[in-house]
Amino acid sequence: QVQLVESGGGLVQPGGSARLSCAVSIFASDDYAIGWFRQAPGKEREGISCIFLRDDSAYYADSVKGRFTISRDNANLTVYLQMNTLQPEDTAVYYCAAAPTWWMVPRPGVIRAPLTSNYFGRGTQVTVSA
């Protein structure tokens, strides 16, 4: 079973940057993707980015495209989310999750969360405020 641990959240000023890390216990299969999701108070969970382990294909939601960059470090089994030009509306708890590629990106423009919480980390809070 894959275990995921997020880190790197905190308080950031508007316009600032932050980098989130997702430590993954194992990169079990090249057919998997690691995704980043976020949930703000009173809002539904949003899939914002994911990376395919087989070829590093990266996908982004329109809300973060051009501002966020996903990457991975195979040696450290870590997936990163570099977040630039942060705005107050980016305030949320950020989670990373693992799922088969066919599940996480079922069609262009969709980043879908796993059904089970077993494949989610516990999350890290990002607050964008002056």
JSON list of N, CA and C in Angstrom, two decimals, residues 28-85:
[
{"chain": "A", "resi": 28, "resn": "ALA", "atom": "N", "xyz": [5.11, 2.43, -6.84]},
{"chain": "A", "resi": 28, "resn": "ALA", "atom": "CA", "xyz": [4.79, 1.02, -7.02]},
{"chain": "A", "resi": 28, "resn": "ALA", "atom": "C", "xyz": [4.70, 0.61, -8.46]},
{"chain": "A", "resi": 29, "resn": "SER", "atom": "N", "xyz": [4.19, 1.47, -9.29]},
{"chain": "A", "resi": 29, "resn": "SER", "atom": "CA", "xyz": [3.94, 1.05, -10.67]},
{"chain": "A", "resi": 29, "resn": "SER", "atom": "C", "xyz": [4.03, 2.24, -11.58]},
{"chain": "A", "resi": 30, "resn": "ASP", "atom": "N", "xyz": [4.58, 2.02, -12.76]},
{"chain": "A", "resi": 30, "resn": "ASP", "atom": "CA", "xyz": [4.64, 3.10, -13.74]},
{"chain": "A", "resi": 30, "resn": "ASP", "atom": "C", "xyz": [3.26, 3.47, -14.26]},
{"chain": "A", "resi": 31, "resn": "ASP", "atom": "N", "xyz": [2.28, 2.65, -13.98]},
{"chain": "A", "resi": 31, "resn": "ASP", "atom": "CA", "xyz": [0.93, 2.95, -14.44]},
{"chain": "A", "resi": 31, "resn": "ASP", "atom": "C", "xyz": [0.18, 3.86, -13.46]},
{"chain": "A", "resi": 32, "resn": "TYR", "atom": "N", "xyz": [0.90, 4.37, -12.47]},
{"chain": "A", "resi": 32, "resn": "TYR", "atom": "CA", "xyz": [0.28, 5.24, -11.49]},
{"chain": "A", "resi": 32, "resn": "TYR", "atom": "C", "xyz": [0.61, 6.70, -11.75]},
{"chain": "A", "resi": 33, "resn": "ALA", "atom": "N", "xyz": [-0.25, 7.55, -11.20]},
{"chain": "A", "resi": 33, "resn": "ALA", "atom": "CA", "xyz": [-0.04, 8.98, -11.20]},
{"chain": "A", "resi": 33, "resn": "ALA", "atom": "C", "xyz": [-0.08, 9.48, -9.76]},
{"chain": "A", "resi": 34, "resn": "ILE", "atom": "N", "xyz": [0.66, 10.52, -9.50]},
{"chain": "A", "resi": 34, "resn": "ILE", "atom": "CA", "xyz": [0.58, 11.22, -8.23]},
{"chain": "A", "resi": 34, "resn": "ILE", "atom": "C", "xyz": [-0.05, 12.57, -8.49]},
{"chain": "A", "resi": 35, "resn": "GLY", "atom": "N", "xyz": [-1.08, 12.87, -7.76]},
{"chain": "A", "resi": 35, "resn": "GLY", "atom": "CA", "xyz": [-1.81, 14.11, -7.99]},
{"chain": "A", "resi": 35, "resn": "GLY", "atom": "C", "xyz": [-1.84, 15.00, -6.76]},
{"chain": "A", "resi": 36, "resn": "TRP", "atom": "N", "xyz": [-2.07, 16.27, -7.00]},
{"chain": "A", "resi": 36, "resn": "TRP", "atom": "CA", "xyz": [-2.28, 17.24, -5.93]},
{"chain": "A", "resi": 36, "resn": "TRP", "atom": "C", "xyz": [-3.73, 17.71, -5.99]},
{"chain": "A", "resi": 37, "resn": "PHE", "atom": "N", "xyz": [-4.34, 17.75, -4.82]},
{"chain": "A", "resi": 37, "resn": "PHE", "atom": "CA", "xyz": [-5.72, 18.18, -4.68]},
{"chain": "A", "resi": 37, "resn": "PHE", "atom": "C", "xyz": [-5.78, 19.21, -3.56]},
{"chain": "A", "resi": 38, "resn": "ARG", "atom": "N", "xyz": [-6.78, 20.04, -3.58]},
{"chain": "A", "resi": 38, "resn": "ARG", "atom": "CA", "xyz": [-6.93, 21.02, -2.51]},
{"chain": "A", "resi": 38, "resn": "ARG", "atom": "C", "xyz": [-8.40, 21.17, -2.16]},
{"chain": "A", "resi": 39, "resn": "GLN", "atom": "N", "xyz": [-8.62, 21.56, -0.92]},
{"chain": "A", "resi": 39, "resn": "GLN", "atom": "CA", "xyz": [-9.98, 21.80, -0.47]},
{"chain": "A", "resi": 39, "resn": "GLN", "atom": "C", "xyz": [-10.00, 23.00, 0.44]},
{"chain": "A", "resi": 40, "resn": "ALA", "atom": "N", "xyz": [-10.75, 24.00, 0.04]},
{"chain": "A", "resi": 40, "resn": "ALA", "atom": "CA", "xyz": [-10.93, 25.21, 0.84]},
{"chain": "A", "resi": 40, "resn": "ALA", "atom": "C", "xyz": [-12.19, 25.06, 1.68]},
{"chain": "A", "resi": 41, "resn": "PRO", "atom": "N", "xyz": [-12.28, 25.78, 2.78]},
{"chain": "A", "resi": 41, "resn": "PRO", "atom": "CA", "xyz": [-13.47, 25.69, 3.63]},
{"chain": "A", "resi": 41, "resn": "PRO", "atom": "C", "xyz": [-14.74, 25.98, 2.84]},
{"chain": "A", "resi": 42, "resn": "GLY", "atom": "N", "xyz": [-15.70, 25.09, 2.95]},
{"chain": "A", "resi": 42, "resn": "GLY", "atom": "CA", "xyz": [-16.98, 25.30, 2.31]},
{"chain": "A", "resi": 42, "resn": "GLY", "atom": "C", "xyz": [-16.99, 25.02, 0.81]},
{"chain": "A", "resi": 43, "resn": "LYS", "atom": "N", "xyz": [-15.87, 24.51, 0.30]},
{"chain": "A", "resi": 43, "resn": "LYS", "atom": "CA", "xyz": [-15.80, 24.22, -1.14]},
{"chain": "A", "resi": 43, "resn": "LYS", "atom": "C", "xyz": [-15.50, 22.75, -1.37]},
{"chain": "A", "resi": 44, "resn": "GLU", "atom": "N", "xyz": [-15.81, 22.30, -2.57]},
{"chain": "A", "resi": 44, "resn": "GLU", "atom": "CA", "xyz": [-15.51, 20.93, -2.93]},
{"chain": "A", "resi": 44, "resn": "GLU", "atom": "C", "xyz": [-14.01, 20.77, -3.20]},
{"chain": "A", "resi": 45, "resn": "ARG", "atom": "N", "xyz": [-13.56, 19.54, -3.02]},
{"chain": "A", "resi": 45, "resn": "ARG", "atom": "CA", "xyz": [-12.17, 19.22, -3.32]},
{"chain": "A", "resi": 45, "resn": "ARG", "atom": "C", "xyz": [-11.91, 19.42, -4.81]},
{"chain": "A", "resi": 46, "resn": "GLU", "atom": "N", "xyz": [-10.75, 19.98, -5.12]},
{"chain": "A", "resi": 46, "resn": "GLU", "atom": "CA", "xyz": [-10.39, 20.30, -6.50]},
{"chain": "A", "resi": 46, "resn": "GLU", "atom": "C", "xyz": [-9.09, 19.60, -6.86]},
{"chain": "A", "resi": 47, "resn": "GLY", "atom": "N", "xyz": [-9.08, 18.90, -7.96]},
{"chain": "A", "resi": 47, "resn": "GLY", "atom": "CA", "xyz": [-7.84, 18.33, -8.49]},
{"chain": "A", "resi": 47, "resn": "GLY", "atom": "C", "xyz": [-7.10, 19.40, -9.26]},
{"chain": "A", "resi": 48, "resn": "ILE", "atom": "N", "xyz": [-5.86, 19.68, -8.88]},
{"chain": "A", "resi": 48, "resn": "ILE", "atom": "CA", "xyz": [-5.17, 20.80, -9.50]},
{"chain": "A", "resi": 48, "resn": "ILE", "atom": "C", "xyz": [-3.98, 20.39, -10.35]},
{"chain": "A", "resi": 49, "resn": "SER", "atom": "N", "xyz": [-3.38, 19.25, -10.10]},
{"chain": "A", "resi": 49, "resn": "SER", "atom": "CA", "xyz": [-2.24, 18.85, -10.90]},
{"chain": "A", "resi": 49, "resn": "SER", "atom": "C", "xyz": [-1.94, 17.38, -10.67]},
{"chain": "A", "resi": 50, "resn": "CYS", "atom": "N", "xyz": [-1.34, 16.74, -11.67]},
{"chain": "A", "resi": 50, "resn": "CYS", "atom": "CA", "xyz": [-0.87, 15.38, -11.46]},
{"chain": "A", "resi": 50, "resn": "CYS", "atom": "C", "xyz": [0.27, 15.09, -12.43]},
{"chain": "A", "resi": 51, "resn": "ILE", "atom": "N", "xyz": [1.03, 14.06, -12.10]},
{"chain": "A", "resi": 51, "resn": "ILE", "atom": "CA", "xyz": [2.15, 13.65, -12.93]},
{"chain": "A", "resi": 51, "resn": "ILE", "atom": "C", "xyz": [2.11, 12.15, -13.11]},
{"chain": "A", "resi": 52, "resn": "PHE", "atom": "N", "xyz": [2.31, 11.70, -14.34]},
{"chain": "A", "resi": 52, "resn": "PHE", "atom": "CA", "xyz": [2.33, 10.28, -14.64]},
{"chain": "A", "resi": 52, "resn": "PHE", "atom": "C", "xyz": [3.74, 9.75, -14.37]},
{"chain": "A", "resi": 53, "resn": "LEU", "atom": "N", "xyz": [3.83, 8.65, -13.63]},
{"chain": "A", "resi": 53, "resn": "LEU", "atom": "CA", "xyz": [5.14, 8.11, -13.29]},
{"chain": "A", "resi": 53, "resn": "LEU", "atom": "C", "xyz": [5.82, 7.49, -14.49]},
{"chain": "A", "resi": 54, "resn": "ARG", "atom": "N", "xyz": [5.10, 7.06, -15.48]},
{"chain": "A", "resi": 54, "resn": "ARG", "atom": "CA", "xyz": [5.73, 6.35, -16.60]},
{"chain": "A", "resi": 54, "resn": "ARG", "atom": "C", "xyz": [6.48, 7.29, -17.53]},
{"chain": "A", "resi": 55, "resn": "ASP", "atom": "N", "xyz": [6.05, 8.55, -17.62]},
{"chain": "A", "resi": 55, "resn": "ASP", "atom": "CA", "xyz": [6.70, 9.42, -18.59]},
{"chain": "A", "resi": 55, "resn": "ASP", "atom": "C", "xyz": [6.76, 10.88, -18.15]},
{"chain": "A", "resi": 56, "resn": "ASP", "atom": "N", "xyz": [6.42, 11.16, -16.89]},
{"chain": "A", "resi": 56, "resn": "ASP", "atom": "CA", "xyz": [6.43, 12.52, -16.34]},
{"chain": "A", "resi": 56, "resn": "ASP", "atom": "C", "xyz": [5.45, 13.46, -17.04]},
{"chain": "A", "resi": 57, "resn": "SER", "atom": "N", "xyz": [4.47, 12.94, -17.74]},
{"chain": "A", "resi": 57, "resn": "SER", "atom": "CA", "xyz": [3.43, 13.81, -18.29]},
{"chain": "A", "resi": 57, "resn": "SER", "atom": "C", "xyz": [2.76, 14.55, -17.14]},
{"chain": "A", "resi": 58, "resn": "ALA", "atom": "N", "xyz": [2.58, 15.86, -17.31]},
{"chain": "A", "resi": 58, "resn": "ALA", "atom": "CA", "xyz": [2.02, 16.69, -16.26]},
{"chain": "A", "resi": 58, "resn": "ALA", "atom": "C", "xyz": [0.70, 17.30, -16.72]},
{"chain": "A", "resi": 59, "resn": "TYR", "atom": "N", "xyz": [-0.22, 17.41, -15.79]},
{"chain": "A", "resi": 59, "resn": "TYR", "atom": "CA", "xyz": [-1.55, 17.95, -16.08]},
{"chain": "A", "resi": 59, "resn": "TYR", "atom": "C", "xyz": [-1.89, 18.99, -15.02]},
{"chain": "A", "resi": 60, "resn": "TYR", "atom": "N", "xyz": [-2.62, 20.02, -15.45]},
{"chain": "A", "resi": 60, "resn": "TYR", "atom": "CA", "xyz": [-2.95, 21.11, -14.54]},
{"chain": "A", "resi": 60, "resn": "TYR", "atom": "C", "xyz": [-4.40, 21.53, -14.74]},
{"chain": "A", "resi": 61, "resn": "ALA", "atom": "N", "xyz": [-5.03, 21.93, -13.65]},
{"chain": "A", "resi": 61, "resn": "ALA", "atom": "CA", "xyz": [-6.33, 22.57, -13.74]},
{"chain": "A", "resi": 61, "resn": "ALA", "atom": "C", "xyz": [-6.14, 23.99, -14.25]},
{"chain": "A", "resi": 62, "resn": "ASP", "atom": "N", "xyz": [-7.17, 24.50, -14.89]},
{"chain": "A", "resi": 62, "resn": "ASP", "atom": "CA", "xyz": [-7.08, 25.86, -15.43]},
{"chain": "A", "resi": 62, "resn": "ASP", "atom": "C", "xyz": [-6.79, 26.89, -14.33]},
{"chain": "A", "resi": 63, "resn": "SER", "atom": "N", "xyz": [-7.25, 26.61, -13.13]},
{"chain": "A", "resi": 63, "resn": "SER", "atom": "CA", "xyz": [-7.10, 27.57, -12.03]},
{"chain": "A", "resi": 63, "resn": "SER", "atom": "C", "xyz": [-5.64, 27.77, -11.61]},
{"chain": "A", "resi": 64, "resn": "VAL", "atom": "N", "xyz": [-4.77, 26.82, -11.97]},
{"chain": "A", "resi": 64, "resn": "VAL", "atom": "CA", "xyz": [-3.37, 26.93, -11.55]},
{"chain": "A", "resi": 64, "resn": "VAL", "atom": "C", "xyz": [-2.40, 26.91, -12.72]},
{"chain": "A", "resi": 65, "resn": "LYS", "atom": "N", "xyz": [-2.90, 26.68, -13.92]},
{"chain": "A", "resi": 65, "resn": "LYS", "atom": "CA", "xyz": [-2.03, 26.57, -15.08]},
{"chain": "A", "resi": 65, "resn": "LYS", "atom": "C", "xyz": [-1.22, 27.85, -15.27]},
{"chain": "A", "resi": 66, "resn": "GLY", "atom": "N", "xyz": [0.07, 27.67, -15.48]},
{"chain": "A", "resi": 66, "resn": "GLY", "atom": "CA", "xyz": [0.95, 28.82, -15.65]},
{"chain": "A", "resi": 66, "resn": "GLY", "atom": "C", "xyz": [1.53, 29.34, -14.35]},
{"chain": "A", "resi": 67, "resn": "ARG", "atom": "N", "xyz": [0.97, 28.92, -13.22]},
{"chain": "A", "resi": 67, "resn": "ARG", "atom": "CA", "xyz": [1.47, 29.38, -11.91]},
{"chain": "A", "resi": 67, "resn": "ARG", "atom": "C", "xyz": [2.10, 28.24, -11.10]},
{"chain": "A", "resi": 68, "resn": "PHE", "atom": "N", "xyz": [1.57, 27.04, -11.25]},
{"chain": "A", "resi": 68, "resn": "PHE", "atom": "CA", "xyz": [2.04, 25.89, -10.49]},
{"chain": "A", "resi": 68, "resn": "PHE", "atom": "C", "xyz": [2.78, 24.93, -11.42]},
{"chain": "A", "resi": 69, "resn": "THR", "atom": "N", "xyz": [3.80, 24.27, -10.87]},
{"chain": "A", "resi": 69, "resn": "THR", "atom": "CA", "xyz": [4.57, 23.29, -11.62]},
{"chain": "A", "resi": 69, "resn": "THR", "atom": "C", "xyz": [4.76, 22.04, -10.77]},
{"chain": "A", "resi": 70, "resn": "ILE", "atom": "N", "xyz": [4.42, 20.88, -11.35]},
{"chain": "A", "resi": 70, "resn": "ILE", "atom": "CA", "xyz": [4.61, 19.61, -10.66]},
{"chain": "A", "resi": 70, "resn": "ILE", "atom": "C", "xyz": [5.86, 18.94, -11.19]},
{"chain": "A", "resi": 71, "resn": "SER", "atom": "N", "xyz": [6.58, 18.28, -10.31]},
{"chain": "A", "resi": 71, "resn": "SER", "atom": "CA", "xyz": [7.79, 17.57, -10.71]},
{"chain": "A", "resi": 71, "resn": "SER", "atom": "C", "xyz": [8.03, 16.43, -9.72]},
{"chain": "A", "resi": 72, "resn": "ARG", "atom": "N", "xyz": [9.00, 15.58, -10.03]},
{"chain": "A", "resi": 72, "resn": "ARG", "atom": "CA", "xyz": [9.29, 14.50, -9.11]},
{"chain": "A", "resi": 72, "resn": "ARG", "atom": "C", "xyz": [10.79, 14.22, -9.06]},
{"chain": "A", "resi": 73, "resn": "ASP", "atom": "N", "xyz": [11.19, 13.65, -7.95]},
{"chain": "A", "resi": 73, "resn": "ASP", "atom": "CA", "xyz": [12.56, 13.25, -7.72]},
{"chain": "A", "resi": 73, "resn": "ASP", "atom": "C", "xyz": [12.55, 11.75, -7.45]},
{"chain": "A", "resi": 74, "resn": "ASN", "atom": "N", "xyz": [12.99, 10.98, -8.42]},
{"chain": "A", "resi": 74, "resn": "ASN", "atom": "CA", "xyz": [12.93, 9.52, -8.27]},
{"chain": "A", "resi": 74, "resn": "ASN", "atom": "C", "xyz": [13.81, 9.03, -7.12]},
{"chain": "A", "resi": 75, "resn": "ALA", "atom": "N", "xyz": [14.97, 9.65, -6.97]},
{"chain": "A", "resi": 75, "resn": "ALA", "atom": "CA", "xyz": [15.90, 9.19, -5.95]},
{"chain": "A", "resi": 75, "resn": "ALA", "atom": "C", "xyz": [15.31, 9.32, -4.55]},
{"chain": "A", "resi": 76, "resn": "ASN", "atom": "N", "xyz": [14.53, 10.37, -4.33]},
{"chain": "A", "resi": 76, "resn": "ASN", "atom": "CA", "xyz": [13.96, 10.61, -3.01]},
{"chain": "A", "resi": 76, "resn": "ASN", "atom": "C", "xyz": [12.49, 10.22, -2.93]},
{"chain": "A", "resi": 77, "resn": "LEU", "atom": "N", "xyz": [11.95, 9.64, -4.02]},
{"chain": "A", "resi": 77, "resn": "LEU", "atom": "CA", "xyz": [10.53, 9.25, -4.05]},
{"chain": "A", "resi": 77, "resn": "LEU", "atom": "C", "xyz": [9.65, 10.40, -3.59]},
{"chain": "A", "resi": 78, "resn": "THR", "atom": "N", "xyz": [9.87, 11.56, -4.17]},
{"chain": "A", "resi": 78, "resn": "THR", "atom": "CA", "xyz": [9.13, 12.75, -3.77]},
{"chain": "A", "resi": 78, "resn": "THR", "atom": "C", "xyz": [8.57, 13.45, -4.99]},
{"chain": "A", "resi": 79, "resn": "VAL", "atom": "N", "xyz": [7.35, 13.92, -4.84]},
{"chain": "A", "resi": 79, "resn": "VAL", "atom": "CA", "xyz": [6.71, 14.73, -5.87]},
{"chain": "A", "resi": 79, "resn": "VAL", "atom": "C", "xyz": [6.54, 16.14, -5.30]},
{"chain": "A", "resi": 80, "resn": "TYR", "atom": "N", "xyz": [6.88, 17.11, -6.09]},
{"chain": "A", "resi": 80, "resn": "TYR", "atom": "CA", "xyz": [6.84, 18.50, -5.64]},
{"chain": "A", "resi": 80, "resn": "TYR", "atom": "C", "xyz": [5.74, 19.27, -6.38]},
{"chain": "A", "resi": 81, "resn": "LEU", "atom": "N", "xyz": [5.25, 20.30, -5.72]},
{"chain": "A", "resi": 81, "resn": "LEU", "atom": "CA", "xyz": [4.35, 21.25, -6.36]},
{"chain": "A", "resi": 81, "resn": "LEU", "atom": "C", "xyz": [4.89, 22.64, -6.07]},
{"chain": "A", "resi": 82, "resn": "GLN", "atom": "N", "xyz": [5.49, 23.25, -7.07]},
{"chain": "A", "resi": 82, "resn": "GLN", "atom": "CA", "xyz": [5.97, 24.62, -6.96]},
{"chain": "A", "resi": 82, "resn": "GLN", "atom": "C", "xyz": [4.82, 25.55, -7.27]},
{"chain": "A", "resi": 83, "resn": "MET", "atom": "N", "xyz": [4.52, 26.42, -6.34]},
{"chain": "A", "resi": 83, "resn": "MET", "atom": "CA", "xyz": [3.38, 27.31, -6.48]},
{"chain": "A", "resi": 83, "resn": "MET", "atom": "C", "xyz": [3.89, 28.75, -6.49]},
{"chain": "A", "resi": 84, "resn": "ASN", "atom": "N", "xyz": [3.63, 29.43, -7.58]},
{"chain": "A", "resi": 84, "resn": "ASN", "atom": "CA", "xyz": [4.05, 30.82, -7.72]},
{"chain": "A", "resi": 84, "resn": "ASN", "atom": "C", "xyz": [2.85, 31.74, -7.85]},
{"chain": "A", "resi": 85, "resn": "THR", "atom": "N", "xyz": [3.08, 33.01, -7.63]},
{"chain": "A", "resi": 85, "resn": "THR", "atom": "CA", "xyz": [2.03, 34.03, -7.75]},
{"chain": "A", "resi": 85, "resn": "THR", "atom": "C", "xyz": [0.78, 33.60, -6.97]}
]
